[in-house]
């Protein structure tokens, strides 16, 4: 039997009402599933990179909206996650690095969803603010772990501890529960159990699925351990240590290639970068399986047409660009992230939407979908008008993209970095280090190979961008 989605039912009901009729009861808001992957490159999806197998993520893109210009305002786990959860920039939520920070005074957006009737659940990696794995405000159900967590239950334990039967634990609604399996699968098991037996099915639900994968050191599930053995992985041309690639690059970038976050001594090991990325892609396969299991559940239970799924990463990842790996810096592979949204009846099918999407915009967008009012401290804006096609991407006015990264004592190789992108011009400035600034025309130079900082033709643009950057970084 044909079944209208929540989104369609609301529209049909409004059209069917005679002018004198009373306003009908508001239909149940859509369910929302937000899937966050850790350290996933913008192009690490099968429909973008030949040879990768991510059929379920690809299906979201094929049947939904793919946003190729999704970015994060701080490319580091904790600051980016805090921006997603609070709707605020790093300079205002003040979770500036991955070390233990205060969450005092912060409100996480799922609290506002609770206020309009949603049941909310968190699964996975919190790694933001306090190092505790205790349940946080805004979530009715909680499954998490401390810090980075581990891929397998006995990772990080001594042989003596393993022999004694000790395993890593999860915090499930405030109780310590022994781990049982591979983390991506285990989190998905908890999610599906809650969907099936733990929630009030008369209410809309919001799920925040926060995967550990594919954070280093990436460890695949045993079923994927031999995958991609023959996959050819080519490093970008800028990975080579040549005079042409060094030209115009700050000294800290040139030096970092021989460090923990550089291609010449990556993670202080002799491991080759292509070998690392094979495990990275293998580890992604379990995430794709998780997406597939979620889609299957929604479909079998008649929920798919009433649910918005958003898939993205907390930050990007370099694959050797400019001799670097990891994230933190303001180069494109660091700040760009994969993002796909799927919602039959709300979003168009098979669309590539060129609008710029920031992690700063996630909270206001999801509240808009739920019919909740955005609070005054939010700094982003809802993307619903451009995502639905109500406003064409070409007519959508992008806000300036301001980027900030703060020097972290545990990984001191990357300096405090501020950047601004307006149109296709990107200006990068470094704080606390005497080094070269950078300016790139991304329309002509998407790989950021030609530094225009001293080009007279771009002098006015440089001065304007610098002024705009300082203005936007001003304390509120």
JSON list of C-alpha atoms in Angstrom, two decimals, residues 28-242:
[
{"chain": "A", "resi": 28, "resn": "UNK", "atom": "CA", "xyz": [4.77, 14.00, 14.33]},
{"chain": "A", "resi": 29, "resn": "UNK", "atom": "CA", "xyz": [8.12, 15.59, 13.45]},
{"chain": "A", "resi": 30, "resn": "UNK", "atom": "CA", "xyz": [10.61, 13.50, 11.48]},
{"chain": "A", "resi": 31, "resn": "UNK", "atom": "CA", "xyz": [13.10, 11.21, 13.14]},
{"chain": "A", "resi": 32, "resn": "UNK", "atom": "CA", "xyz": [16.75, 12.22, 12.80]},
{"chain": "A", "resi": 33, "resn": "UNK", "atom": "CA", "xyz": [19.85, 10.03, 12.64]},
{"chain": "A", "resi": 34, "resn": "UNK", "atom": "CA", "xyz": [23.14, 11.94, 12.71]},
{"chain": "A", "resi": 35, "resn": "UNK", "atom": "CA", "xyz": [26.15, 9.77, 11.86]},
{"chain": "A", "resi": 36, "resn": "UNK", "atom": "CA", "xyz": [29.57, 11.22, 12.67]},
{"chain": "A", "resi": 37, "resn": "UNK", "atom": "CA", "xyz": [32.75, 9.48, 11.50]},
{"chain": "A", "resi": 38, "resn": "UNK", "atom": "CA", "xyz": [36.18, 10.37, 12.88]},
{"chain": "A", "resi": 39, "resn": "UNK", "atom": "CA", "xyz": [38.95, 11.71, 10.60]},
{"chain": "A", "resi": 40, "resn": "UNK", "atom": "CA", "xyz": [37.28, 10.71, 7.33]},
{"chain": "A", "resi": 41, "resn": "UNK", "atom": "CA", "xyz": [38.64, 12.38, 4.20]},
{"chain": "A", "resi": 42, "resn": "UNK", "atom": "CA", "xyz": [36.24, 14.32, 2.01]},
{"chain": "A", "resi": 43, "resn": "UNK", "atom": "CA", "xyz": [36.75, 11.87, -0.87]},
{"chain": "A", "resi": 44, "resn": "UNK", "atom": "CA", "xyz": [36.76, 8.59, 1.09]},
{"chain": "A", "resi": 45, "resn": "UNK", "atom": "CA", "xyz": [33.51, 7.30, -0.39]},
{"chain": "A", "resi": 46, "resn": "UNK", "atom": "CA", "xyz": [33.10, 4.79, -3.18]},
{"chain": "A", "resi": 47, "resn": "UNK", "atom": "CA", "xyz": [31.22, 7.11, -5.51]},
{"chain": "A", "resi": 48, "resn": "UNK", "atom": "CA", "xyz": [34.18, 9.53, -5.38]},
{"chain": "A", "resi": 49, "resn": "UNK", "atom": "CA", "xyz": [37.21, 7.23, -5.23]},
{"chain": "A", "resi": 50, "resn": "UNK", "atom": "CA", "xyz": [37.38, 4.27, -7.63]},
{"chain": "A", "resi": 51, "resn": "UNK", "atom": "CA", "xyz": [38.14, 1.01, -5.88]},
{"chain": "A", "resi": 52, "resn": "UNK", "atom": "CA", "xyz": [36.53, 1.90, -2.55]},
{"chain": "A", "resi": 53, "resn": "UNK", "atom": "CA", "xyz": [33.47, -0.11, -1.59]},
{"chain": "A", "resi": 54, "resn": "UNK", "atom": "CA", "xyz": [30.94, 1.88, 0.44]},
{"chain": "A", "resi": 55, "resn": "UNK", "atom": "CA", "xyz": [27.63, 0.78, -1.09]},
{"chain": "A", "resi": 56, "resn": "UNK", "atom": "CA", "xyz": [25.42, 2.00, 1.74]},
{"chain": "A", "resi": 57, "resn": "UNK", "atom": "CA", "xyz": [27.00, 5.44, 2.02]},
{"chain": "A", "resi": 58, "resn": "UNK", "atom": "CA", "xyz": [26.86, 5.64, -1.78]},
{"chain": "A", "resi": 59, "resn": "UNK", "atom": "CA", "xyz": [23.14, 4.79, -1.61]},
{"chain": "A", "resi": 60, "resn": "UNK", "atom": "CA", "xyz": [22.56, 7.77, 0.70]},
{"chain": "A", "resi": 61, "resn": "UNK", "atom": "CA", "xyz": [24.18, 10.03, -1.87]},
{"chain": "A", "resi": 62, "resn": "UNK", "atom": "CA", "xyz": [22.40, 8.42, -4.83]},
{"chain": "A", "resi": 63, "resn": "UNK", "atom": "CA", "xyz": [19.02, 8.84, -3.19]},
{"chain": "A", "resi": 64, "resn": "UNK", "atom": "CA", "xyz": [19.70, 12.04, -1.29]},
{"chain": "A", "resi": 65, "resn": "UNK", "atom": "CA", "xyz": [21.87, 15.14, -1.38]},
{"chain": "A", "resi": 66, "resn": "UNK", "atom": "CA", "xyz": [25.67, 15.20, -1.52]},
{"chain": "A", "resi": 67, "resn": "UNK", "atom": "CA", "xyz": [27.40, 18.38, -0.29]},
{"chain": "A", "resi": 68, "resn": "UNK", "atom": "CA", "xyz": [30.90, 18.57, -1.83]},
{"chain": "A", "resi": 69, "resn": "UNK", "atom": "CA", "xyz": [31.68, 21.87, -0.09]},
{"chain": "A", "resi": 70, "resn": "UNK", "atom": "CA", "xyz": [31.14, 20.75, 3.51]},
{"chain": "A", "resi": 71, "resn": "UNK", "atom": "CA", "xyz": [33.80, 22.11, 5.88]},
{"chain": "A", "resi": 72, "resn": "UNK", "atom": "CA", "xyz": [34.65, 22.34, 9.57]},
{"chain": "A", "resi": 73, "resn": "UNK", "atom": "CA", "xyz": [35.56, 25.56, 11.37]},
{"chain": "A", "resi": 74, "resn": "UNK", "atom": "CA", "xyz": [38.22, 23.75, 13.46]},
{"chain": "A", "resi": 75, "resn": "UNK", "atom": "CA", "xyz": [39.78, 20.57, 12.14]},
{"chain": "A", "resi": 76, "resn": "UNK", "atom": "CA", "xyz": [40.38, 18.73, 15.40]},
{"chain": "A", "resi": 77, "resn": "UNK", "atom": "CA", "xyz": [38.18, 16.19, 17.18]},
{"chain": "A", "resi": 78, "resn": "UNK", "atom": "CA", "xyz": [37.13, 17.99, 20.37]},
{"chain": "A", "resi": 79, "resn": "UNK", "atom": "CA", "xyz": [36.72, 21.54, 19.03]},
{"chain": "A", "resi": 80, "resn": "UNK", "atom": "CA", "xyz": [34.80, 20.33, 15.98]},
{"chain": "A", "resi": 81, "resn": "UNK", "atom": "CA", "xyz": [32.52, 18.09, 18.03]},
{"chain": "A", "resi": 82, "resn": "UNK", "atom": "CA", "xyz": [31.86, 20.95, 20.43]},
{"chain": "A", "resi": 83, "resn": "UNK", "atom": "CA", "xyz": [30.90, 23.18, 17.50]},
{"chain": "A", "resi": 84, "resn": "UNK", "atom": "CA", "xyz": [28.47, 20.56, 16.19]},
{"chain": "A", "resi": 85, "resn": "UNK", "atom": "CA", "xyz": [26.91, 20.08, 19.63]},
{"chain": "A", "resi": 86, "resn": "UNK", "atom": "CA", "xyz": [26.74, 23.73, 20.71]},
{"chain": "A", "resi": 87, "resn": "UNK", "atom": "CA", "xyz": [26.29, 25.59, 17.42]},
{"chain": "A", "resi": 88, "resn": "UNK", "atom": "CA", "xyz": [29.17, 27.84, 18.45]},
{"chain": "A", "resi": 89, "resn": "UNK", "atom": "CA", "xyz": [32.66, 28.50, 17.14]},
{"chain": "A", "resi": 90, "resn": "UNK", "atom": "CA", "xyz": [35.73, 27.31, 19.04]},
{"chain": "A", "resi": 91, "resn": "UNK", "atom": "CA", "xyz": [36.57, 30.80, 20.26]},
{"chain": "A", "resi": 92, "resn": "UNK", "atom": "CA", "xyz": [33.17, 30.97, 21.96]},
{"chain": "A", "resi": 93, "resn": "UNK", "atom": "CA", "xyz": [32.58, 27.44, 23.25]},
{"chain": "A", "resi": 94, "resn": "UNK", "atom": "CA", "xyz": [36.27, 27.37, 24.33]},
{"chain": "A", "resi": 95, "resn": "UNK", "atom": "CA", "xyz": [36.89, 23.67, 23.82]},
{"chain": "A", "resi": 96, "resn": "UNK", "atom": "CA", "xyz": [40.11, 24.59, 22.07]},
{"chain": "A", "resi": 97, "resn": "UNK", "atom": "CA", "xyz": [41.99, 21.27, 21.96]},
{"chain": "A", "resi": 98, "resn": "UNK", "atom": "CA", "xyz": [41.79, 17.55, 22.70]},
{"chain": "A", "resi": 99, "resn": "UNK", "atom": "CA", "xyz": [42.86, 17.91, 26.31]},
{"chain": "A", "resi": 100, "resn": "UNK", "atom": "CA", "xyz": [40.54, 17.93, 29.31]},
{"chain": "A", "resi": 101, "resn": "UNK", "atom": "CA", "xyz": [38.38, 21.07, 29.15]},
{"chain": "A", "resi": 102, "resn": "UNK", "atom": "CA", "xyz": [35.39, 22.45, 30.98]},
{"chain": "A", "resi": 103, "resn": "UNK", "atom": "CA", "xyz": [31.91, 21.97, 29.54]},
{"chain": "A", "resi": 104, "resn": "UNK", "atom": "CA", "xyz": [30.51, 24.42, 32.08]},
{"chain": "A", "resi": 105, "resn": "UNK", "atom": "CA", "xyz": [27.91, 26.79, 30.62]},
{"chain": "A", "resi": 106, "resn": "UNK", "atom": "CA", "xyz": [27.51, 24.88, 27.36]},
{"chain": "A", "resi": 107, "resn": "UNK", "atom": "CA", "xyz": [24.15, 23.66, 26.11]},
{"chain": "A", "resi": 108, "resn": "UNK", "atom": "CA", "xyz": [24.12, 20.75, 23.67]},
{"chain": "A", "resi": 109, "resn": "UNK", "atom": "CA", "xyz": [21.50, 21.05, 20.94]},
{"chain": "A", "resi": 110, "resn": "UNK", "atom": "CA", "xyz": [19.73, 17.71, 21.65]},
{"chain": "A", "resi": 111, "resn": "UNK", "atom": "CA", "xyz": [18.37, 19.41, 24.80]},
{"chain": "A", "resi": 112, "resn": "UNK", "atom": "CA", "xyz": [16.27, 21.63, 22.54]},
{"chain": "A", "resi": 113, "resn": "UNK", "atom": "CA", "xyz": [15.03, 18.55, 20.70]},
{"chain": "A", "resi": 114, "resn": "UNK", "atom": "CA", "xyz": [13.95, 17.05, 24.02]},
{"chain": "A", "resi": 115, "resn": "UNK", "atom": "CA", "xyz": [11.98, 20.21, 24.71]},
{"chain": "A", "resi": 116, "resn": "UNK", "atom": "CA", "xyz": [9.87, 19.67, 21.57]},
{"chain": "A", "resi": 117, "resn": "UNK", "atom": "CA", "xyz": [9.16, 16.04, 22.32]},
{"chain": "A", "resi": 118, "resn": "UNK", "atom": "CA", "xyz": [12.09, 14.07, 20.93]},
{"chain": "A", "resi": 119, "resn": "UNK", "atom": "CA", "xyz": [13.65, 11.06, 22.56]},
{"chain": "A", "resi": 120, "resn": "UNK", "atom": "CA", "xyz": [17.40, 11.38, 22.17]},
{"chain": "A", "resi": 121, "resn": "UNK", "atom": "CA", "xyz": [20.21, 8.84, 22.26]},
{"chain": "A", "resi": 122, "resn": "UNK", "atom": "CA", "xyz": [23.99, 9.06, 22.02]},
{"chain": "A", "resi": 123, "resn": "UNK", "atom": "CA", "xyz": [26.20, 6.18, 20.91]},
{"chain": "A", "resi": 124, "resn": "UNK", "atom": "CA", "xyz": [29.98, 6.27, 20.71]},
{"chain": "A", "resi": 125, "resn": "UNK", "atom": "CA", "xyz": [32.83, 8.69, 21.02]},
{"chain": "A", "resi": 126, "resn": "UNK", "atom": "CA", "xyz": [32.19, 11.85, 23.01]},
{"chain": "A", "resi": 127, "resn": "UNK", "atom": "CA", "xyz": [35.82, 13.04, 23.34]},
{"chain": "A", "resi": 128, "resn": "UNK", "atom": "CA", "xyz": [34.92, 16.62, 24.01]},
{"chain": "A", "resi": 129, "resn": "UNK", "atom": "CA", "xyz": [35.43, 18.72, 27.09]},
{"chain": "A", "resi": 130, "resn": "UNK", "atom": "CA", "xyz": [35.69, 16.62, 30.24]},
{"chain": "A", "resi": 131, "resn": "UNK", "atom": "CA", "xyz": [37.49, 13.28, 29.86]},
{"chain": "A", "resi": 132, "resn": "UNK", "atom": "CA", "xyz": [34.63, 11.54, 31.67]},
{"chain": "A", "resi": 133, "resn": "UNK", "atom": "CA", "xyz": [32.37, 9.06, 29.86]},
{"chain": "A", "resi": 134, "resn": "UNK", "atom": "CA", "xyz": [29.41, 9.93, 32.09]},
{"chain": "A", "resi": 135, "resn": "UNK", "atom": "CA", "xyz": [26.03, 10.72, 30.46]},
{"chain": "A", "resi": 136, "resn": "UNK", "atom": "CA", "xyz": [25.63, 14.29, 29.28]},
{"chain": "A", "resi": 137, "resn": "UNK", "atom": "CA", "xyz": [22.59, 16.57, 29.46]},
{"chain": "A", "resi": 138, "resn": "UNK", "atom": "CA", "xyz": [20.37, 16.41, 26.39]},
{"chain": "A", "resi": 139, "resn": "UNK", "atom": "CA", "xyz": [20.39, 12.63, 25.97]},
{"chain": "A", "resi": 140, "resn": "UNK", "atom": "CA", "xyz": [17.76, 10.20, 27.26]},
{"chain": "A", "resi": 141, "resn": "UNK", "atom": "CA", "xyz": [19.94, 7.20, 26.45]},
{"chain": "A", "resi": 142, "resn": "UNK", "atom": "CA", "xyz": [23.74, 7.06, 26.61]},
{"chain": "A", "resi": 143, "resn": "UNK", "atom": "CA", "xyz": [26.39, 4.61, 25.42]},
{"chain": "A", "resi": 144, "resn": "UNK", "atom": "CA", "xyz": [29.96, 5.93, 25.40]},
{"chain": "A", "resi": 145, "resn": "UNK", "atom": "CA", "xyz": [33.57, 5.39, 26.43]},
{"chain": "A", "resi": 146, "resn": "UNK", "atom": "CA", "xyz": [36.45, 7.46, 27.74]},
{"chain": "A", "resi": 147, "resn": "UNK", "atom": "CA", "xyz": [38.67, 9.44, 25.38]},
{"chain": "A", "resi": 148, "resn": "UNK", "atom": "CA", "xyz": [39.51, 7.84, 22.06]},
{"chain": "A", "resi": 149, "resn": "UNK", "atom": "CA", "xyz": [38.26, 4.42, 23.09]},
{"chain": "A", "resi": 150, "resn": "UNK", "atom": "CA", "xyz": [39.60, 1.25, 21.46]},
{"chain": "A", "resi": 151, "resn": "UNK", "atom": "CA", "xyz": [38.63, -0.83, 18.45]},
{"chain": "A", "resi": 152, "resn": "UNK", "atom": "CA", "xyz": [38.70, -4.16, 20.29]},
{"chain": "A", "resi": 153, "resn": "UNK", "atom": "CA", "xyz": [37.78, -5.02, 23.90]},
{"chain": "A", "resi": 154, "resn": "UNK", "atom": "CA", "xyz": [41.33, -5.96, 24.91]},
{"chain": "A", "resi": 155, "resn": "UNK", "atom": "CA", "xyz": [43.20, -3.17, 23.11]},
{"chain": "A", "resi": 156, "resn": "UNK", "atom": "CA", "xyz": [45.31, -1.09, 25.47]},
{"chain": "A", "resi": 157, "resn": "UNK", "atom": "CA", "xyz": [45.51, -3.78, 28.14]},
{"chain": "A", "resi": 158, "resn": "UNK", "atom": "CA", "xyz": [48.59, -5.63, 29.33]},
{"chain": "A", "resi": 159, "resn": "UNK", "atom": "CA", "xyz": [48.99, -9.37, 28.68]},
{"chain": "A", "resi": 160, "resn": "UNK", "atom": "CA", "xyz": [48.48, -9.94, 32.38]},
{"chain": "A", "resi": 161, "resn": "UNK", "atom": "CA", "xyz": [45.20, -8.00, 32.36]},
{"chain": "A", "resi": 162, "resn": "UNK", "atom": "CA", "xyz": [43.96, -9.88, 29.31]},
{"chain": "A", "resi": 163, "resn": "UNK", "atom": "CA", "xyz": [44.91, -13.21, 30.91]},
{"chain": "A", "resi": 164, "resn": "UNK", "atom": "CA", "xyz": [42.95, -12.20, 33.99]},
{"chain": "A", "resi": 165, "resn": "UNK", "atom": "CA", "xyz": [39.86, -11.63, 31.84]},
{"chain": "A", "resi": 166, "resn": "UNK", "atom": "CA", "xyz": [39.83, -7.85, 31.93]},
{"chain": "A", "resi": 167, "resn": "UNK", "atom": "CA", "xyz": [38.23, -5.98, 29.01]},
{"chain": "A", "resi": 168, "resn": "UNK", "atom": "CA", "xyz": [37.53, -2.37, 28.16]},
{"chain": "A", "resi": 169, "resn": "UNK", "atom": "CA", "xyz": [34.12, -1.01, 29.20]},
{"chain": "A", "resi": 170, "resn": "UNK", "atom": "CA", "xyz": [31.29, 1.15, 27.95]},
{"chain": "A", "resi": 171, "resn": "UNK", "atom": "CA", "xyz": [29.27, 3.58, 30.03]},
{"chain": "A", "resi": 172, "resn": "UNK", "atom": "CA", "xyz": [25.63, 2.62, 29.43]},
{"chain": "A", "resi": 173, "resn": "UNK", "atom": "CA", "xyz": [23.28, 5.06, 31.11]},
{"chain": "A", "resi": 174, "resn": "UNK", "atom": "CA", "xyz": [25.76, 5.60, 33.94]},
{"chain": "A", "resi": 175, "resn": "UNK", "atom": "CA", "xyz": [26.70, 1.95, 34.45]},
{"chain": "A", "resi": 176, "resn": "UNK", "atom": "CA", "xyz": [30.02, 0.35, 33.47]},
{"chain": "A", "resi": 177, "resn": "UNK", "atom": "CA", "xyz": [29.38, -2.52, 31.06]},
{"chain": "A", "resi": 178, "resn": "UNK", "atom": "CA", "xyz": [32.09, -4.85, 29.68]},
{"chain": "A", "resi": 179, "resn": "UNK", "atom": "CA", "xyz": [32.87, -4.58, 26.00]},
{"chain": "A", "resi": 180, "resn": "UNK", "atom": "CA", "xyz": [31.95, -7.57, 23.82]},
{"chain": "A", "resi": 181, "resn": "UNK", "atom": "CA", "xyz": [33.10, -6.96, 20.27]},
{"chain": "A", "resi": 182, "resn": "UNK", "atom": "CA", "xyz": [34.45, -4.72, 17.53]},
{"chain": "A", "resi": 183, "resn": "UNK", "atom": "CA", "xyz": [33.50, -1.16, 18.45]},
{"chain": "A", "resi": 184, "resn": "UNK", "atom": "CA", "xyz": [31.69, -0.15, 15.24]},
{"chain": "A", "resi": 185, "resn": "UNK", "atom": "CA", "xyz": [29.54, -3.27, 15.33]},
{"chain": "A", "resi": 186, "resn": "UNK", "atom": "CA", "xyz": [28.94, -3.04, 19.06]},
{"chain": "A", "resi": 187, "resn": "UNK", "atom": "CA", "xyz": [27.75, 0.56, 18.91]},
{"chain": "A", "resi": 188, "resn": "UNK", "atom": "CA", "xyz": [25.40, -0.37, 16.08]},
{"chain": "A", "resi": 189, "resn": "UNK", "atom": "CA", "xyz": [24.05, -3.28, 18.13]},
{"chain": "A", "resi": 190, "resn": "UNK", "atom": "CA", "xyz": [23.25, -0.88, 20.99]},
{"chain": "A", "resi": 191, "resn": "UNK", "atom": "CA", "xyz": [21.61, 1.55, 18.57]},
{"chain": "A", "resi": 192, "resn": "UNK", "atom": "CA", "xyz": [19.34, -1.08, 17.02]},
{"chain": "A", "resi": 193, "resn": "UNK", "atom": "CA", "xyz": [18.45, -2.52, 20.44]},
{"chain": "A", "resi": 194, "resn": "UNK", "atom": "CA", "xyz": [17.36, 0.93, 21.60]},
{"chain": "A", "resi": 195, "resn": "UNK", "atom": "CA", "xyz": [15.36, 1.53, 18.44]},
{"chain": "A", "resi": 196, "resn": "UNK", "atom": "CA", "xyz": [13.60, -1.79, 18.84]},
{"chain": "A", "resi": 197, "resn": "UNK", "atom": "CA", "xyz": [13.07, -2.02, 22.58]},
{"chain": "A", "resi": 198, "resn": "UNK", "atom": "CA", "xyz": [14.35, 1.06, 24.42]},
{"chain": "A", "resi": 199, "resn": "UNK", "atom": "CA", "xyz": [12.34, 3.99, 23.15]},
{"chain": "A", "resi": 200, "resn": "UNK", "atom": "CA", "xyz": [8.78, 5.25, 23.31]},
{"chain": "A", "resi": 201, "resn": "UNK", "atom": "CA", "xyz": [7.61, 4.56, 19.77]},
{"chain": "A", "resi": 202, "resn": "UNK", "atom": "CA", "xyz": [4.93, 7.24, 19.99]},
{"chain": "A", "resi": 203, "resn": "UNK", "atom": "CA", "xyz": [7.64, 9.93, 19.99]},
{"chain": "A", "resi": 204, "resn": "UNK", "atom": "CA", "xyz": [10.08, 11.06, 17.30]},
{"chain": "A", "resi": 205, "resn": "UNK", "atom": "CA", "xyz": [13.67, 10.04, 17.94]},
{"chain": "A", "resi": 206, "resn": "UNK", "atom": "CA", "xyz": [17.06, 11.64, 17.48]},
{"chain": "A", "resi": 207, "resn": "UNK", "atom": "CA", "xyz": [20.17, 9.45, 17.30]},
{"chain": "A", "resi": 208, "resn": "UNK", "atom": "CA", "xyz": [23.71, 10.80, 17.52]},
{"chain": "A", "resi": 209, "resn": "UNK", "atom": "CA", "xyz": [25.90, 7.93, 16.28]},
{"chain": "A", "resi": 210, "resn": "UNK", "atom": "CA", "xyz": [29.51, 8.96, 16.90]},
{"chain": "A", "resi": 211, "resn": "UNK", "atom": "CA", "xyz": [31.92, 6.36, 15.53]},
{"chain": "A", "resi": 212, "resn": "UNK", "atom": "CA", "xyz": [35.49, 5.86, 16.70]},
{"chain": "A", "resi": 213, "resn": "UNK", "atom": "CA", "xyz": [36.37, 4.80, 13.16]},
{"chain": "A", "resi": 214, "resn": "UNK", "atom": "CA", "xyz": [38.45, 5.69, 11.23]},
{"chain": "A", "resi": 215, "resn": "UNK", "atom": "CA", "xyz": [40.74, 7.40, 13.75]},
{"chain": "A", "resi": 216, "resn": "UNK", "atom": "CA", "xyz": [44.38, 6.29, 13.91]},
{"chain": "A", "resi": 217, "resn": "UNK", "atom": "CA", "xyz": [45.63, 3.75, 14.33]},
{"chain": "A", "resi": 218, "resn": "UNK", "atom": "CA", "xyz": [42.84, 2.39, 12.21]},
{"chain": "A", "resi": 219, "resn": "UNK", "atom": "CA", "xyz": [42.05, -1.26, 12.92]},
{"chain": "A", "resi": 220, "resn": "UNK", "atom": "CA", "xyz": [39.57, -3.01, 10.62]},
{"chain": "A", "resi": 221, "resn": "UNK", "atom": "CA", "xyz": [37.05, -5.60, 11.68]},
{"chain": "A", "resi": 222, "resn": "UNK", "atom": "CA", "xyz": [38.40, -9.15, 11.12]},
{"chain": "A", "resi": 223, "resn": "UNK", "atom": "CA", "xyz": [36.01, -9.68, 8.19]},
{"chain": "A", "resi": 224, "resn": "UNK", "atom": "CA", "xyz": [37.67, -6.77, 6.37]},
{"chain": "A", "resi": 225, "resn": "UNK", "atom": "CA", "xyz": [41.29, -7.50, 7.29]},
{"chain": "A", "resi": 226, "resn": "UNK", "atom": "CA", "xyz": [42.27, -8.66, 3.79]},
{"chain": "A", "resi": 227, "resn": "UNK", "atom": "CA", "xyz": [40.22, -6.12, 1.87]},
{"chain": "A", "resi": 228, "resn": "UNK", "atom": "CA", "xyz": [41.97, -3.74, -0.57]},
{"chain": "A", "resi": 229, "resn": "UNK", "atom": "CA", "xyz": [45.16, -5.78, -0.75]},
{"chain": "A", "resi": 230, "resn": "UNK", "atom": "CA", "xyz": [45.47, -4.94, -4.45]},
{"chain": "A", "resi": 231, "resn": "UNK", "atom": "CA", "xyz": [44.09, -1.39, -4.25]},
{"chain": "A", "resi": 232, "resn": "UNK", "atom": "CA", "xyz": [46.51, 1.08, -5.81]},
{"chain": "A", "resi": 233, "resn": "UNK", "atom": "CA", "xyz": [46.91, 4.12, -3.59]},
{"chain": "A", "resi": 234, "resn": "UNK", "atom": "CA", "xyz": [48.73, 7.05, -5.10]},
{"chain": "A", "resi": 235, "resn": "UNK", "atom": "CA", "xyz": [49.91, 9.95, -3.00]},
{"chain": "A", "resi": 236, "resn": "UNK", "atom": "CA", "xyz": [49.22, 13.44, -4.32]},
{"chain": "A", "resi": 237, "resn": "UNK", "atom": "CA", "xyz": [51.93, 15.15, -6.34]},
{"chain": "A", "resi": 238, "resn": "UNK", "atom": "CA", "xyz": [52.54, 17.66, -3.53]},
{"chain": "A", "resi": 239, "resn": "UNK", "atom": "CA", "xyz": [53.72, 14.84, -1.23]},
{"chain": "A", "resi": 240, "resn": "UNK", "atom": "CA", "xyz": [57.09, 14.79, -2.97]},
{"chain": "A", "resi": 241, "resn": "UNK", "atom": "CA", "xyz": [59.90, 16.77, -1.35]},
{"chain": "A", "resi": 242, "resn": "UNK", "atom": "CA", "xyz": [60.84, 18.97, -4.30]}
]
